[in-house]
GROMACS .gro file of N, CA and C in nm:
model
  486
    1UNK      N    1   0.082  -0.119   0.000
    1UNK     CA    2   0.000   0.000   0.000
    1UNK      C    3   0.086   0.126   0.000
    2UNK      N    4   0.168   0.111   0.056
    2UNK     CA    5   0.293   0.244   0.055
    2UNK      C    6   0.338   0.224  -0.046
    3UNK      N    7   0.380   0.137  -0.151
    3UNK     CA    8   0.459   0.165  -0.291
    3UNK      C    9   0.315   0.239  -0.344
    4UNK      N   10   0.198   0.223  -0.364
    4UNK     CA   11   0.082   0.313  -0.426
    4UNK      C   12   0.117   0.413  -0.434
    5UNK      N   13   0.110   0.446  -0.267
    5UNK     CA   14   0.061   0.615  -0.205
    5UNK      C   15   0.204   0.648  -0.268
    6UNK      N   16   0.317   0.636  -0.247
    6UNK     CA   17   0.448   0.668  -0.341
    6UNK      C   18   0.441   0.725  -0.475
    7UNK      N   19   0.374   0.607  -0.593
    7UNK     CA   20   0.383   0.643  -0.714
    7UNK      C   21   0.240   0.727  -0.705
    8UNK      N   22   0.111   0.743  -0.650
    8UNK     CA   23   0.023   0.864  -0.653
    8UNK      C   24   0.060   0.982  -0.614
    9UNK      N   25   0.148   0.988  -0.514
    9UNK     CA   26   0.246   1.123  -0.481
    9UNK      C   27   0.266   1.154  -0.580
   10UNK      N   28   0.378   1.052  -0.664
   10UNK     CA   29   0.462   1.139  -0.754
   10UNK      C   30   0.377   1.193  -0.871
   11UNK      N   31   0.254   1.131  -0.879
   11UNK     CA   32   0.174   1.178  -0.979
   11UNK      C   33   0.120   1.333  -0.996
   12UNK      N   34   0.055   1.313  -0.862
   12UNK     CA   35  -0.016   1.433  -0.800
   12UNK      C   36   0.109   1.567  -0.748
   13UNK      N   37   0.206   1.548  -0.756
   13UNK     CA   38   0.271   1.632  -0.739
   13UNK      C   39   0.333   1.707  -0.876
   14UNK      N   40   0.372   1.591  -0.948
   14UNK     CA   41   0.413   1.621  -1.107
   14UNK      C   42   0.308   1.727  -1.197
   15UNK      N   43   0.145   1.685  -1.133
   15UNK     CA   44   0.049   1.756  -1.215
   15UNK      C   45   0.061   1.877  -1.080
   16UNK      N   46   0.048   1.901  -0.995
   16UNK     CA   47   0.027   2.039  -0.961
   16UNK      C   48   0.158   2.105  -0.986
   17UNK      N   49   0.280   2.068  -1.006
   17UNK     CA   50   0.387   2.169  -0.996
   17UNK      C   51   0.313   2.199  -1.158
   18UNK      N   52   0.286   2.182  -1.244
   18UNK     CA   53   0.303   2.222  -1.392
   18UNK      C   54   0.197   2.285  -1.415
   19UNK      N   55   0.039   2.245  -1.356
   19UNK     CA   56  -0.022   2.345  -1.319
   19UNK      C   57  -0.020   2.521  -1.290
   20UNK      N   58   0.071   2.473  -1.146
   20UNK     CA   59   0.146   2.614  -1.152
   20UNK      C   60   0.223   2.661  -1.248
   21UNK      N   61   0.276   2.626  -1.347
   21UNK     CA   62   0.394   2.650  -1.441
   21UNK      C   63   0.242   2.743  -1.522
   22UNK      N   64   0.148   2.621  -1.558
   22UNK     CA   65   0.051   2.689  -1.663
   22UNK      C   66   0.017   2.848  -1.643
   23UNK      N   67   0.024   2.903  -1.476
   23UNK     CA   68  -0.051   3.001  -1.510
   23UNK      C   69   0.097   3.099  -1.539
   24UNK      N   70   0.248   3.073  -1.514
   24UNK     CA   71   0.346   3.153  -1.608
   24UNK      C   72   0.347   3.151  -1.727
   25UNK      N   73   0.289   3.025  -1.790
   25UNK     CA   74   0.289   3.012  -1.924
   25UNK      C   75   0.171   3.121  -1.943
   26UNK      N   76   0.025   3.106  -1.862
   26UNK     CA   77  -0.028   3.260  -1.933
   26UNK      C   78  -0.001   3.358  -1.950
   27UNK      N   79   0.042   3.364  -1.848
   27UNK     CA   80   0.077   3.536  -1.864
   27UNK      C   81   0.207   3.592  -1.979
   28UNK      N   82   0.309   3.475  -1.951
   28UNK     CA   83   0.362   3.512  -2.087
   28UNK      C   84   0.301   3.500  -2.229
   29UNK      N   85   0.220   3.422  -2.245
   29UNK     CA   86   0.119   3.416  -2.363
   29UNK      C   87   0.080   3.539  -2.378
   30UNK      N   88   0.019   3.611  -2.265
   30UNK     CA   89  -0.074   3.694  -2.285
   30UNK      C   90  -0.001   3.833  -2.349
   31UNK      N   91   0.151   3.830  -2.281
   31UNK     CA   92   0.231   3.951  -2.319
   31UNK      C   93   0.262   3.920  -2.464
   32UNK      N   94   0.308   3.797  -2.498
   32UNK     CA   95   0.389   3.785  -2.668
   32UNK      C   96   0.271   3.813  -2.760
   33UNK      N   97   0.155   3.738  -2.703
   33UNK     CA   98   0.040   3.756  -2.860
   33UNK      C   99  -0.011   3.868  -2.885
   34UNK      N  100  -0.028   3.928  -2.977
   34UNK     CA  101  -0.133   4.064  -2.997
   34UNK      C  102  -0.262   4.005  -2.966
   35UNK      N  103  -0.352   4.175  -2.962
   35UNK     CA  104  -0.448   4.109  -2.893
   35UNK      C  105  -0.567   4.163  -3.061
   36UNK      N  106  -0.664   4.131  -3.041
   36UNK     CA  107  -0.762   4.117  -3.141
   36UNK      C  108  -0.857   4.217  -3.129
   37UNK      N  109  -0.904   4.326  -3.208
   37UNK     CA  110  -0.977   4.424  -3.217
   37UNK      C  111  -1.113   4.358  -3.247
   38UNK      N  112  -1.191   4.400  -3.146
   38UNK     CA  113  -1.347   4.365  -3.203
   38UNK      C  114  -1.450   4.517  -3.195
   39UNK      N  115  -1.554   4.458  -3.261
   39UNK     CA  116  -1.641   4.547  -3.224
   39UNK      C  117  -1.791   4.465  -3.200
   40UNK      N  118  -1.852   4.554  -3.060
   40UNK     CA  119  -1.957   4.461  -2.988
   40UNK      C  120  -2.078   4.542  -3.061
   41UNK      N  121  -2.168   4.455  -3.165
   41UNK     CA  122  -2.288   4.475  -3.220
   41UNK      C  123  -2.409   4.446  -3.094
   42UNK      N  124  -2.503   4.478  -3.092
   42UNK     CA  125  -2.598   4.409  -3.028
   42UNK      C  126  -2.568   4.276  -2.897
   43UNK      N  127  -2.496   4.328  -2.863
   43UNK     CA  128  -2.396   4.192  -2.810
   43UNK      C  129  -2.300   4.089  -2.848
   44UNK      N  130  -2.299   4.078  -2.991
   44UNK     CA  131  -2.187   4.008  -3.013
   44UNK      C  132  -2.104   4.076  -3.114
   45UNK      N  133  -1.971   3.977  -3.084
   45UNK     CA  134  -1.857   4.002  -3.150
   45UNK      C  135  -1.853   4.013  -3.244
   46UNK      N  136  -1.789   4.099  -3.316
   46UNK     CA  137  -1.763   4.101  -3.482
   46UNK      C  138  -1.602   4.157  -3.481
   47UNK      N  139  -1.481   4.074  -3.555
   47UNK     CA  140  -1.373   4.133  -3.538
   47UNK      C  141  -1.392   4.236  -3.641
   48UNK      N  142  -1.347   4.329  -3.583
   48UNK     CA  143  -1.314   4.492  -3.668
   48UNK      C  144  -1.264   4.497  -3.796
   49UNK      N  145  -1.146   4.396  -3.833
   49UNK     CA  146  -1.069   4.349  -3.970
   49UNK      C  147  -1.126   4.231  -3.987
   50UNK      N  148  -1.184   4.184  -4.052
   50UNK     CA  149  -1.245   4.030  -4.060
   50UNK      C  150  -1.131   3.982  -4.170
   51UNK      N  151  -0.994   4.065  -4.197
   51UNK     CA  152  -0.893   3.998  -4.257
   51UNK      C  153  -0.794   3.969  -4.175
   52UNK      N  154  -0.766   3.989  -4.040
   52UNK     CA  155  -0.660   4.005  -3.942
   52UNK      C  156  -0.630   3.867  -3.909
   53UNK      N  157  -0.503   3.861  -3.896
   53UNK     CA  158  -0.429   3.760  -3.844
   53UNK      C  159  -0.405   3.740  -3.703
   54UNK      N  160  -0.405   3.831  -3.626
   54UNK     CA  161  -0.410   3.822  -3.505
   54UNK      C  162  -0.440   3.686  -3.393
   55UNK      N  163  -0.548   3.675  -3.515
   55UNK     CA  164  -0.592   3.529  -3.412
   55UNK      C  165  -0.502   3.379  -3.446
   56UNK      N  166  -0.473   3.444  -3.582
   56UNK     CA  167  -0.421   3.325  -3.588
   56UNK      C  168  -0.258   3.258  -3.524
   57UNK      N  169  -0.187   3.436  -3.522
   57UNK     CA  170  -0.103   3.439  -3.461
   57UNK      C  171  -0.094   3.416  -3.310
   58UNK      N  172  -0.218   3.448  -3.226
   58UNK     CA  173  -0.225   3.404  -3.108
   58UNK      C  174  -0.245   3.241  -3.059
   59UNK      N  175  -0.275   3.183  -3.170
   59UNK     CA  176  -0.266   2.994  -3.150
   59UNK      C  177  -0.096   2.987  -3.220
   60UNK      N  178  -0.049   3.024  -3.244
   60UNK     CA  179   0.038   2.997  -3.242
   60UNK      C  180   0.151   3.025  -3.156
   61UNK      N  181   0.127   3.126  -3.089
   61UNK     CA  182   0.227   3.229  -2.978
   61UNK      C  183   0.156   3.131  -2.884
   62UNK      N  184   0.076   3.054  -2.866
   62UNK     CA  185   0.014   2.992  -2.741
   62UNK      C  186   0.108   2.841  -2.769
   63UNK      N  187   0.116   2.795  -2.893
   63UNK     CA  188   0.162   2.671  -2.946
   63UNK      C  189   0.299   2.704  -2.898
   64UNK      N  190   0.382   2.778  -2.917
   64UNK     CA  191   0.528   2.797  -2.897
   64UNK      C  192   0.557   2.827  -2.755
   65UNK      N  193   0.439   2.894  -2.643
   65UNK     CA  194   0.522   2.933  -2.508
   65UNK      C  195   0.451   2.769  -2.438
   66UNK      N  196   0.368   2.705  -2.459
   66UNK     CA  197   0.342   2.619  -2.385
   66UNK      C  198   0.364   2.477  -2.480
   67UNK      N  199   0.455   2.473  -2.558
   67UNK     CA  200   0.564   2.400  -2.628
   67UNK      C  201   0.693   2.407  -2.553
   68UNK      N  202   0.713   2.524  -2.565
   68UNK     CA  203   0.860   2.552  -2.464
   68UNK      C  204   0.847   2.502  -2.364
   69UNK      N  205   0.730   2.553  -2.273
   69UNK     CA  206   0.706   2.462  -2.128
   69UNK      C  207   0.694   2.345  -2.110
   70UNK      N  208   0.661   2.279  -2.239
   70UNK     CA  209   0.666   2.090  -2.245
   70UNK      C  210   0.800   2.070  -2.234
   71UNK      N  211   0.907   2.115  -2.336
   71UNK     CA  212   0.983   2.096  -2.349
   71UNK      C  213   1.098   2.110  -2.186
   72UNK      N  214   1.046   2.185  -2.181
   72UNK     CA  215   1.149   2.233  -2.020
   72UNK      C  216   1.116   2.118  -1.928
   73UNK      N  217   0.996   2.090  -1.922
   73UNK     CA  218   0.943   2.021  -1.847
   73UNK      C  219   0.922   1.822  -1.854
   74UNK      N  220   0.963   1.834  -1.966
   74UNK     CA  221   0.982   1.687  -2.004
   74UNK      C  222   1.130   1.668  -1.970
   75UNK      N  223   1.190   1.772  -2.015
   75UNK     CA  224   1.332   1.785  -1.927
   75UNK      C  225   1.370   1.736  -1.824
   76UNK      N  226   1.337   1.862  -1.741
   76UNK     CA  227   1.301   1.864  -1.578
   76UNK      C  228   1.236   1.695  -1.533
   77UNK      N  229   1.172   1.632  -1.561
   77UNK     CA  230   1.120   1.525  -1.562
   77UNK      C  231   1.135   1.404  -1.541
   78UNK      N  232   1.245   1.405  -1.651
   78UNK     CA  233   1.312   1.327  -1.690
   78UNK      C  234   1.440   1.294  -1.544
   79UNK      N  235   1.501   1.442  -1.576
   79UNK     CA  236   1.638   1.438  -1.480
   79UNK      C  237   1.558   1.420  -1.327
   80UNK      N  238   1.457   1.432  -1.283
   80UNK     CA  239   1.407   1.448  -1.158
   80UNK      C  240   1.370   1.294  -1.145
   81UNK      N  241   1.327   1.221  -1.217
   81UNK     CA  242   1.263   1.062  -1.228
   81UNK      C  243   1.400   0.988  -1.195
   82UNK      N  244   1.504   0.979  -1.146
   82UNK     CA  245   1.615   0.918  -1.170
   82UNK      C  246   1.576   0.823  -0.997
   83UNK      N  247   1.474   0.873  -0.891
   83UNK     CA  248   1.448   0.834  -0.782
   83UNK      C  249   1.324   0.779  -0.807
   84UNK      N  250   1.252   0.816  -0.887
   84UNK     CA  251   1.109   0.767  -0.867
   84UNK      C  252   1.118   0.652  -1.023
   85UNK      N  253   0.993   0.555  -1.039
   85UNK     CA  254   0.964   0.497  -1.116
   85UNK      C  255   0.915   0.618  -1.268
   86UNK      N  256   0.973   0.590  -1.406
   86UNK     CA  257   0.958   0.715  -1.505
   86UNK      C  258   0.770   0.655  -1.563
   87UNK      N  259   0.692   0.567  -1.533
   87UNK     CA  260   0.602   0.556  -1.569
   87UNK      C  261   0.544   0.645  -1.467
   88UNK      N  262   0.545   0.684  -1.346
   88UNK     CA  263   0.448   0.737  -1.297
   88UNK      C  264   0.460   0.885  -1.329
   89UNK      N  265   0.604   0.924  -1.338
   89UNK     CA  266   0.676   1.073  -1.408
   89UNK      C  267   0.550   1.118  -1.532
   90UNK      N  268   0.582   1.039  -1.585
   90UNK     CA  269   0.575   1.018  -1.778
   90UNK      C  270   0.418   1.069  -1.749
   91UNK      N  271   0.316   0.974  -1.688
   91UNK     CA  272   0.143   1.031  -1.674
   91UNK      C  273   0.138   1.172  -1.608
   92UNK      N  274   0.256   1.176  -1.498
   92UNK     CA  275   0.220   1.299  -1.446
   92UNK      C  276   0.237   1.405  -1.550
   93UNK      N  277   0.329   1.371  -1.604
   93UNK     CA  278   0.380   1.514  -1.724
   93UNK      C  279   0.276   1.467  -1.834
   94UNK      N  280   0.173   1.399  -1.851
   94UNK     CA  281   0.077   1.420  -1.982
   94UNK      C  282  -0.051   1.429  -1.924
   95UNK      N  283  -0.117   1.421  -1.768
   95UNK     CA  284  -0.207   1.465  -1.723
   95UNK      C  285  -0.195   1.640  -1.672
   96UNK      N  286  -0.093   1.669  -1.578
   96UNK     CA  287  -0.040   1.835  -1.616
   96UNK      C  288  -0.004   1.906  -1.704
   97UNK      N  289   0.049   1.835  -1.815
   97UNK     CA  290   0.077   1.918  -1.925
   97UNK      C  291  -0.100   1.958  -1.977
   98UNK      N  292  -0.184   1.867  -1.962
   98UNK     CA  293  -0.271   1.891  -2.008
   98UNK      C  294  -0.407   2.009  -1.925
   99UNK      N  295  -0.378   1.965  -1.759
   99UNK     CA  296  -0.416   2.104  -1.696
   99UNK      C  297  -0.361   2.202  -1.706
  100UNK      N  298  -0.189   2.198  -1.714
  100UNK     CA  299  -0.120   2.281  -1.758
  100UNK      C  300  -0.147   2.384  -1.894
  101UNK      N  301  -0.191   2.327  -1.996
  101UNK     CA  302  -0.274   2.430  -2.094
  101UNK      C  303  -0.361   2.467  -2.060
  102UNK      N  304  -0.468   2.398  -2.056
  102UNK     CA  305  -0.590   2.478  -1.996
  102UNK      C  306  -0.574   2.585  -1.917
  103UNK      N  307  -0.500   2.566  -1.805
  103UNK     CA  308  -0.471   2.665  -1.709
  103UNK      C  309  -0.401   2.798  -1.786
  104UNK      N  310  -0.318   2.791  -1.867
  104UNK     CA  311  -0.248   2.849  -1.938
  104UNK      C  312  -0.388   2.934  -2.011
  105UNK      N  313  -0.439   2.869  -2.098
  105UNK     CA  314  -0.541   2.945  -2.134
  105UNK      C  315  -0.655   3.034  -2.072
  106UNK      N  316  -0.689   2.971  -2.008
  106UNK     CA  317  -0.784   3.057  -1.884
  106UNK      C  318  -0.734   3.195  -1.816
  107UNK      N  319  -0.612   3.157  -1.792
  107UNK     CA  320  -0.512   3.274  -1.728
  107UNK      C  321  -0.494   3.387  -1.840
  108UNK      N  322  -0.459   3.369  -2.005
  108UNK     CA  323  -0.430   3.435  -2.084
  108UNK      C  324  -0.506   3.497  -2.143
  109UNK      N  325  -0.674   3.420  -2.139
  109UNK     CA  326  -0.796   3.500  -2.184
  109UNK      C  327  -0.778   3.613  -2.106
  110UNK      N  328  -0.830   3.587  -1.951
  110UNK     CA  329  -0.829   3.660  -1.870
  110UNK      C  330  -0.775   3.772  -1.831
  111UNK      N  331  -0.584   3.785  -1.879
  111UNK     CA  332  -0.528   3.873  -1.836
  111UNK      C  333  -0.477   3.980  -1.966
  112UNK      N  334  -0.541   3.992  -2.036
  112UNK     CA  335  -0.564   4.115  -2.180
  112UNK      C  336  -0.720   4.139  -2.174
  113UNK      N  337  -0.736   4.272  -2.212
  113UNK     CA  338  -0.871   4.337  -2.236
  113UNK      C  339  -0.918   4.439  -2.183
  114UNK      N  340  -0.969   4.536  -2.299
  114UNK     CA  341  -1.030   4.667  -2.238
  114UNK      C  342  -1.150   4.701  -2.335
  115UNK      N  343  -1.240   4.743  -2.278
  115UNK     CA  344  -1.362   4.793  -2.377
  115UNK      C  345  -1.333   4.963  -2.407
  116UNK      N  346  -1.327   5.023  -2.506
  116UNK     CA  347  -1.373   5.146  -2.518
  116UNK      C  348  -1.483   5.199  -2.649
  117UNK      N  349  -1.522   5.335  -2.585
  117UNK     CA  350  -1.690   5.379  -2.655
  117UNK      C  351  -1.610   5.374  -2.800
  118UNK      N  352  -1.692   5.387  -2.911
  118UNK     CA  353  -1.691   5.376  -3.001
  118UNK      C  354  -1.740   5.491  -3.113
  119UNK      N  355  -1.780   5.482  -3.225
  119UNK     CA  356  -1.895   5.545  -3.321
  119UNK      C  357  -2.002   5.500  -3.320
  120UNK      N  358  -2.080   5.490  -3.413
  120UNK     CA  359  -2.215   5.433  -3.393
  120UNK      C  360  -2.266   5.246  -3.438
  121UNK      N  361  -2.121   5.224  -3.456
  121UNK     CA  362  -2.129   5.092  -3.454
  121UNK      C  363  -2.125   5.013  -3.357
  122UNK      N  364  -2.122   5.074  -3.250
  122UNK     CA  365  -2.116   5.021  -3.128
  122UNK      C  366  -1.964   5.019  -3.022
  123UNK      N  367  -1.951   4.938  -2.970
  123UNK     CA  368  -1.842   4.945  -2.866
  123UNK      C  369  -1.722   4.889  -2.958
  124UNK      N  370  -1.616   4.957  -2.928
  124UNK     CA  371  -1.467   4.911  -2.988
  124UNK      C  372  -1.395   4.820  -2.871
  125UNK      N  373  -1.325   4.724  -2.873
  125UNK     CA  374  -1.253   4.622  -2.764
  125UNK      C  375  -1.113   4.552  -2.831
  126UNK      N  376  -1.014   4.608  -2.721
  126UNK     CA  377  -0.919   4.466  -2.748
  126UNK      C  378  -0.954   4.365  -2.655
  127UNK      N  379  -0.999   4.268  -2.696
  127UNK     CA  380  -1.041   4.168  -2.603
  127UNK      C  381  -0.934   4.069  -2.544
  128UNK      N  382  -0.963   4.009  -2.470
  128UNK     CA  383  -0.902   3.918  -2.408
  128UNK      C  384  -0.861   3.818  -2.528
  129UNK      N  385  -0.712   3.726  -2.555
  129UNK     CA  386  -0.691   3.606  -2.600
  129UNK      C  387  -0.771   3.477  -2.628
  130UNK      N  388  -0.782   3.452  -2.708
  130UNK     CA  389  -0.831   3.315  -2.673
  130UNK      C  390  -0.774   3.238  -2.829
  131UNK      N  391  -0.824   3.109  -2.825
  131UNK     CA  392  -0.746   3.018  -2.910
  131UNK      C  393  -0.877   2.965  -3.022
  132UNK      N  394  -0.852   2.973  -3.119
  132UNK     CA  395  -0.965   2.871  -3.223
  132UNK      C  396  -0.930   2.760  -3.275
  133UNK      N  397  -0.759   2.712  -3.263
  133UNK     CA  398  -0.729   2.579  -3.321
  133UNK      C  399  -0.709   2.521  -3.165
  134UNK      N  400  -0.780   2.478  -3.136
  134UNK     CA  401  -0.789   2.375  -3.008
  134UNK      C  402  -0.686   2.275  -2.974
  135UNK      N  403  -0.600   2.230  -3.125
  135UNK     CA  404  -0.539   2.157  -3.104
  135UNK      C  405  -0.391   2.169  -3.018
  136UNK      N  406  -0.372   2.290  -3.034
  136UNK     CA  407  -0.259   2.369  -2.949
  136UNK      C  408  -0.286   2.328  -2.804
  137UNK      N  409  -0.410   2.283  -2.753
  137UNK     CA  410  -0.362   2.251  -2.626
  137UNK      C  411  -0.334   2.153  -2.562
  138UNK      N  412  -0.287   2.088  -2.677
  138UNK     CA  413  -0.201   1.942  -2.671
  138UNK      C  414  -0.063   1.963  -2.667
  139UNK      N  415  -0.035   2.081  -2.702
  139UNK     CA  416   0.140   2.130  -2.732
  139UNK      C  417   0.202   2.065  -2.610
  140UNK      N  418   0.201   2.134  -2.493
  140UNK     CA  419   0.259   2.097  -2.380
  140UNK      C  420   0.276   1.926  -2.335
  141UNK      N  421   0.119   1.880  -2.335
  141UNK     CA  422   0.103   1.718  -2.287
  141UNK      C  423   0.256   1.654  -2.421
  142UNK      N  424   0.229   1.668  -2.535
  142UNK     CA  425   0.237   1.625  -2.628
  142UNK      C  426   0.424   1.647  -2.628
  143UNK      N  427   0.454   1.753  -2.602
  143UNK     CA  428   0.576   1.779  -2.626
  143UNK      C  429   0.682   1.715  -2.497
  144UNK      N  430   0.657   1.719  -2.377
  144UNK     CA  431   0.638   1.730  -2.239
  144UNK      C  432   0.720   1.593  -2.232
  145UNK      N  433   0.619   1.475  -2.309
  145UNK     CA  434   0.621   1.308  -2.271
  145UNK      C  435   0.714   1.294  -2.387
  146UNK      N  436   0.711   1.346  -2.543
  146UNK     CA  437   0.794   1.336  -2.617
  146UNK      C  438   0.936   1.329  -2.610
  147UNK      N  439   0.962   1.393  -2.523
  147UNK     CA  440   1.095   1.504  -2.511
  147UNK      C  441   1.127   1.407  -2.395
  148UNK      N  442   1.043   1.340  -2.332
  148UNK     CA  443   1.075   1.220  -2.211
  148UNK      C  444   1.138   1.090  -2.244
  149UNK      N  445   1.074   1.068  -2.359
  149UNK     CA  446   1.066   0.943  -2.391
  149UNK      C  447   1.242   0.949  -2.500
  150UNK      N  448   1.287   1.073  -2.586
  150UNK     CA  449   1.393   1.097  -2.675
  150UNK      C  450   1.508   1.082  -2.568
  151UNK      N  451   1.491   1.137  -2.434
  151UNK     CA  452   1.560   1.124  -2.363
  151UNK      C  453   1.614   1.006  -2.274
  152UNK      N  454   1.484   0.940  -2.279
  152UNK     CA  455   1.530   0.760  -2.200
  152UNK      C  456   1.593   0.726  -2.282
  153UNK      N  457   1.557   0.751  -2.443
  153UNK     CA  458   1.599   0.610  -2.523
  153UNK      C  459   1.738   0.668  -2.548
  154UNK      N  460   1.792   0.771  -2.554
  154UNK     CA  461   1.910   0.824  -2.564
  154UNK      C  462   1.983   0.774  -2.508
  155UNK      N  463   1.948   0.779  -2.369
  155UNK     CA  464   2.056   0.736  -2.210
  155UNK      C  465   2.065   0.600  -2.239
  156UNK      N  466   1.952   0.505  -2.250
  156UNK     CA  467   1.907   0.380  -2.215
  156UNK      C  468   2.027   0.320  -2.357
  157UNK      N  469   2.014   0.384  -2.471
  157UNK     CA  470   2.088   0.294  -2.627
  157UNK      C  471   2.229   0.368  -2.550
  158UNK      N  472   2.290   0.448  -2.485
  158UNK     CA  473   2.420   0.482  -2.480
  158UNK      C  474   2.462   0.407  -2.387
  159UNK      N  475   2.348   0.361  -2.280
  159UNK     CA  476   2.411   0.223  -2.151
  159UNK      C  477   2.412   0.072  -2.239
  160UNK      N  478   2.343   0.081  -2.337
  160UNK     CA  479   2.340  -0.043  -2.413
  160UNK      C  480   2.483  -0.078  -2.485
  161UNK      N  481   2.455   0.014  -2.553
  161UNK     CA  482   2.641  -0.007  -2.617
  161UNK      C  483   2.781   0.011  -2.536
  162UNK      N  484   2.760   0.065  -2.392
  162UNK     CA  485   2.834   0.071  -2.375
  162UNK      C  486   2.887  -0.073  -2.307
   0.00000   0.00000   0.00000
């Protein structure tokens, strides 16, 4: 019963430290991406340039800082697992990497945005961040365990031959 509570430690600890990482990863998100001009009709959104890139550049500025954080963190992971069993490592870093975005996102909506009056089209806004290719918030889980696994087999084929 104590080898359990051991490898659930290491689980539950692996996902809250990266957790916490997620909400640095927002806020740096929130500083690198531009933010997106809208204008509020009747209540909803209409972006101001319906040619702007902005958004698209912001799934990607989200793809690259919480990529980096997989990457650091599959790292970190890795070299830290050298005491603990790397299967329980390995889930922790693809169940946090994955609160770890979310969190990341939530934090980055949140921390950009201002409304101001407008003309008669209604209200002008840089709004808060947010993401439309969803798939970016796999970056972290995805990169995290990747970057885990390049690294066992590295160590593991260089103890082999040797």
């Amino acid at each position: 019963m104590r080898h359990v509570r051991g490898n659930l430690a290491t689980v539950v600890v692996t996902v809250l430290v990266l957790a916490l990482l997620g909400v640095v990863a927002g806020y740096v998100w929130s500083v690198l991406a531009p933010g997106t001009r809208y204008v509020l009709i009747e209540g909803t959104r209409q972006p101001l340039d319906p040619e702007t890139q902005s958004l698209i550049e912001a799934d990607g500025w989200f793809a690259v800082v919480t990529g980096a954080f997989g990457l650091a963190s599959g790292i970190a992971g890795y070299v830290l697992s050298r005491r603990h069993p790397p299967v329980e490592v390995l889930v922790g870093l693809a169940a946090g990497g994955l609160l770890a975005g979310y969190v990341a996102l939530m934090v980055g909506t949140s921390a950009k945005g201002t409304v101001q009056a407008a003309g008669p089209g209604g209200f002008t806004t840089t709004t808060s961040l947010g993401v439309t290719a969803y798939g970016v918030l796999f970056a972290w889980p995805l990169l995290s365990t990747a970057v885990f696994w390049v690294v066992e087999f590295a160590v593991s084929y260089r103890q082999r031959e040797a």
